[in-house]
Amino acid sequence: MAASDLINLSGLIDDAKCFALVRQHRWPAGVRCPVCGSGSVIRDGCDDTQPCWQRYRCKACSGRFDDLTGTVLAGHHQPLRVWVLCLYFMGLNLSNRQIALELGLDTSDTQTMTEQLRRGLVAKTPAVELKGEVEIDEVYVVAGHKGQPAAVAKRGGSGGAANWQARQDAARWRRTSHPFSA
Ligand SMILES: [Zn+2]
C-alpha cells in the first residue's frame, strides 16, 4: 500500500505557511515591487478564493502584483501547497512517478511541474565558472551499446550532451537555489 493511500500529505499542509515561505524567500527584506523594485508597497486585498494569497499595490509605479507574480508558481491550477511538496520531493531525489503517486497527480502533470520548477531555478542561478583543478563526484556510464560504442557515441552526441547539461542543472539546483525569487 502506498503511503499516499494512508495519508493525504497535501491535506496536512497549511496554505498560509506556504505563502509565508514564498514571501520569506522571495522578499527577505520586505515586499518589493517586481516591476520597478520599489519597497514602497501597500497591501491590496487577497485572492478571492485563497485568503492567504496577498495582493499588493506599488506606490511608486502603481503596479499591482501578488505573492506569486513573476515566479514559476504563478498561473497554475494546483494549490501552492502541492507545488511546495513537489519541490520538497524533488529535493529528496524522488522520480516524477514517485512524486505523482505521493501527491495523487497524473505523471505527465507532475513532469510539467518538475520541469517548470527546475527551469525557474536554473534561470535564477548564475552560470558556474570552473577554475583550477576540478573534481567530479558522479560519473554516468552509457550502458547497452551492444559492442558498438562508436555508433552509440555518434548517435548520442548532442542528446548525450543535453542530458548531461540537464543533470548538471539539476545538481546545481539541489546545491544552491530555490524557485521563489522573481
Ligand atoms: Zn513598482
Short mmCIF file of C-alpha atoms and ligand atoms in Angstrom, two decimals:
data_model
loop_
_atom_site.label_atom_id
_atom_site.label_comp_id
_atom_site.label_asym_id
_atom_site.label_seq_id
_atom_site.Cartn_x
_atom_site.Cartn_y
_atom_site.Cartn_z
CA MET A 1 0.00 0.00 0.00
CA ALA A 2 1.38 3.41 -0.95
CA ALA A 3 1.88 5.94 1.82
CA SER A 4 -0.46 8.24 -0.09
CA ASP A 5 -3.31 5.75 0.49
CA LEU A 6 -2.98 6.25 4.22
CA ILE A 7 -2.01 9.88 4.47
CA ASN A 8 -3.08 12.75 2.27
CA LEU A 9 0.04 14.80 2.85
CA SER A 10 -1.04 17.91 0.96
CA GLY A 11 -4.19 17.99 3.09
CA LEU A 12 -2.00 18.38 6.18
CA ILE A 13 -0.01 21.30 4.84
CA ASP A 14 -1.04 24.78 5.83
CA ASP A 15 -1.66 27.16 2.92
CA ALA A 16 -0.86 30.26 4.95
CA LYS A 17 2.55 28.84 5.84
CA CYS A 18 3.27 28.01 2.20
CA PHE A 19 2.61 31.61 1.17
CA ALA A 20 4.67 32.83 4.11
CA LEU A 21 7.50 30.57 2.92
CA VAL A 22 7.36 32.07 -0.57
CA ARG A 23 7.37 35.63 0.82
CA GLN A 24 10.25 34.85 3.13
CA HIS A 25 12.43 33.50 0.29
CA ARG A 26 11.32 35.99 -2.29
CA TRP A 27 11.45 39.14 -0.20
CA PRO A 28 13.69 38.50 2.82
CA ALA A 29 13.96 42.26 3.44
CA GLY A 30 10.28 43.05 2.87
CA VAL A 31 7.95 43.08 -0.13
CA ARG A 32 9.31 44.81 -3.23
CA CYS A 33 7.57 45.66 -6.48
CA PRO A 34 8.60 43.13 -9.18
CA VAL A 35 8.20 45.81 -11.85
CA CYS A 36 10.18 48.77 -10.55
CA GLY A 37 11.87 47.31 -7.47
CA SER A 38 10.42 49.86 -5.08
CA GLY A 39 9.84 48.85 -1.47
CA SER A 40 7.05 51.38 -1.20
CA VAL A 41 4.29 48.82 -1.39
CA ILE A 42 0.90 48.52 0.29
CA ARG A 43 -1.35 45.52 0.75
CA ASP A 44 -4.26 45.49 -1.61
CA GLY A 45 -6.58 42.69 -0.53
CA CYS A 46 -6.36 38.98 -1.09
CA ASP A 47 -7.15 36.43 -3.74
CA ASP A 48 -10.90 35.76 -3.93
CA THR A 49 -10.53 32.05 -3.27
CA GLN A 50 -7.40 31.95 -1.10
CA PRO A 51 -7.22 34.49 1.74
CA CYS A 52 -3.52 33.73 2.37
CA TRP A 53 -2.64 34.82 -1.16
CA GLN A 54 -1.83 38.50 -0.63
CA ARG A 55 -2.16 41.17 -3.31
CA TYR A 56 -0.13 44.38 -3.34
CA ARG A 57 -0.02 47.77 -5.00
CA CYS A 58 3.19 49.68 -5.65
CA LYS A 59 3.03 53.33 -4.61
CA ALA A 60 5.91 54.22 -6.91
CA CYS A 61 4.68 52.82 -10.24
CA SER A 62 1.05 51.94 -9.33
CA GLY A 63 1.74 48.38 -10.45
CA ARG A 64 -0.35 45.58 -8.97
CA PHE A 65 1.06 42.18 -8.11
CA ASP A 66 0.65 39.32 -5.66
CA ASP A 67 2.74 36.80 -3.77
CA LEU A 68 3.31 34.65 -6.86
CA THR A 69 3.51 37.23 -9.65
CA GLY A 70 6.59 36.69 -11.79
CA THR A 71 7.51 33.32 -10.26
CA VAL A 72 7.18 29.89 -11.84
CA LEU A 73 4.40 29.25 -9.33
CA ALA A 74 2.06 31.82 -10.88
CA GLY A 75 -0.87 30.93 -13.10
CA HIS A 76 -1.38 27.27 -12.22
CA HIS A 77 -4.42 25.42 -11.03
CA GLN A 78 -2.59 23.32 -8.44
CA PRO A 79 -2.65 24.82 -4.95
CA LEU A 80 0.62 26.26 -3.73
CA ARG A 81 0.98 23.54 -1.10
CA VAL A 82 1.14 20.93 -3.88
CA TRP A 83 3.99 22.86 -5.54
CA VAL A 84 5.81 23.17 -2.25
CA LEU A 85 5.52 19.43 -1.63
CA CYS A 86 6.59 18.70 -5.20
CA LEU A 87 9.69 20.80 -4.65
CA TYR A 88 10.37 19.04 -1.38
CA PHE A 89 10.15 15.63 -3.03
CA MET A 90 12.44 16.82 -5.83
CA GLY A 91 14.96 17.70 -3.15
CA LEU A 92 14.71 14.10 -1.93
CA ASN A 93 15.50 12.91 -5.47
CA LEU A 94 12.15 11.21 -5.97
CA SER A 95 11.24 10.39 -9.56
CA ASN A 96 8.34 12.10 -11.30
CA ARG A 97 6.41 8.85 -10.95
CA GLN A 98 7.03 8.66 -7.21
CA ILE A 99 6.05 12.31 -6.76
CA ALA A 100 2.88 11.74 -8.78
CA LEU A 101 1.97 8.79 -6.55
CA GLU A 102 2.60 10.68 -3.33
CA LEU A 103 0.60 13.71 -4.43
CA GLY A 104 -2.15 11.80 -6.23
CA LEU A 105 -1.34 13.55 -9.50
CA ASP A 106 -1.06 12.48 -13.10
CA THR A 107 2.53 11.60 -14.07
CA SER A 108 2.55 13.98 -17.04
CA ASP A 109 1.22 16.82 -14.87
CA THR A 110 3.96 16.08 -12.38
CA GLN A 111 6.58 16.11 -15.10
CA THR A 112 5.36 19.53 -16.24
CA MET A 113 5.58 20.80 -12.67
CA THR A 114 9.09 19.50 -12.04
CA GLU A 115 10.29 20.88 -15.39
CA GLN A 116 8.88 24.30 -14.56
CA LEU A 117 10.38 24.27 -11.11
CA ARG A 118 13.79 23.31 -12.49
CA ARG A 119 13.56 25.90 -15.25
CA GLY A 120 12.66 28.57 -12.73
CA LEU A 121 15.53 27.54 -10.53
CA VAL A 122 18.11 27.28 -13.26
CA ALA A 123 17.09 30.63 -14.74
CA LYS A 124 17.92 32.28 -11.41
CA THR A 125 21.25 30.58 -10.98
CA PRO A 126 24.35 32.26 -12.37
CA ALA A 127 26.49 30.20 -14.72
CA VAL A 128 29.09 28.13 -12.94
CA GLU A 129 32.68 29.06 -13.64
CA LEU A 130 35.26 26.37 -13.02
CA LYS A 131 38.87 27.21 -12.25
CA GLY A 132 41.96 25.25 -11.36
CA GLU A 133 41.69 21.55 -10.61
CA VAL A 134 38.13 20.26 -10.91
CA GLU A 135 36.85 17.03 -9.38
CA ILE A 136 33.67 15.33 -10.48
CA ASP A 137 31.99 13.11 -7.93
CA GLU A 138 29.41 11.38 -10.12
CA VAL A 139 30.11 9.51 -13.34
CA TYR A 140 27.44 8.33 -15.75
CA VAL A 141 28.34 5.41 -17.98
CA VAL A 142 26.32 4.80 -21.13
CA ALA A 143 25.09 1.22 -20.96
CA GLY A 144 23.70 -1.07 -23.62
CA HIS A 145 25.77 -0.20 -26.61
CA LYS A 146 25.91 -3.91 -27.51
CA GLY A 147 29.50 -3.89 -28.58
CA GLN A 148 29.10 -0.82 -30.79
CA PRO A 149 30.37 2.03 -28.63
CA ALA A 150 31.32 4.14 -31.64
CA ALA A 151 27.78 4.01 -33.04
CA VAL A 152 26.29 4.90 -29.65
CA ALA A 153 28.70 7.77 -29.19
CA LYS A 154 27.81 9.08 -32.63
CA ARG A 155 24.07 8.73 -32.14
CA GLY A 156 24.13 10.06 -28.59
CA GLY A 157 26.33 13.03 -29.48
CA SER A 158 24.10 16.05 -28.98
CA GLY A 159 21.43 14.18 -26.98
CA GLY A 160 24.05 12.96 -24.55
CA ALA A 161 25.37 16.45 -24.12
CA ALA A 162 21.85 17.76 -23.49
CA ASN A 163 21.22 15.09 -20.86
CA TRP A 164 24.49 15.88 -19.22
CA GLN A 165 23.56 19.55 -19.15
CA ALA A 166 20.17 18.72 -17.63
CA ARG A 167 21.86 16.67 -14.90
CA GLN A 168 24.28 19.46 -14.21
CA ASP A 169 21.43 21.94 -13.96
CA ALA A 170 19.54 19.66 -11.60
CA ALA A 171 22.61 19.12 -9.43
CA ARG A 172 23.31 22.83 -9.33
CA TRP A 173 19.71 23.43 -8.35
CA ARG A 174 19.93 20.93 -5.49
CA ARG A 175 23.02 22.65 -4.20
CA THR A 176 22.16 26.26 -4.47
CA SER A 177 18.80 27.63 -5.24
CA HIS A 178 15.07 27.93 -4.76
CA PRO A 179 12.30 29.00 -7.16
CA PHE A 180 10.64 31.69 -5.14
CA SER A 181 12.72 34.68 -6.12
CA ALA A 182 11.41 36.65 -9.06
ZN ZN B 1 6.57 49.49 -8.80
#
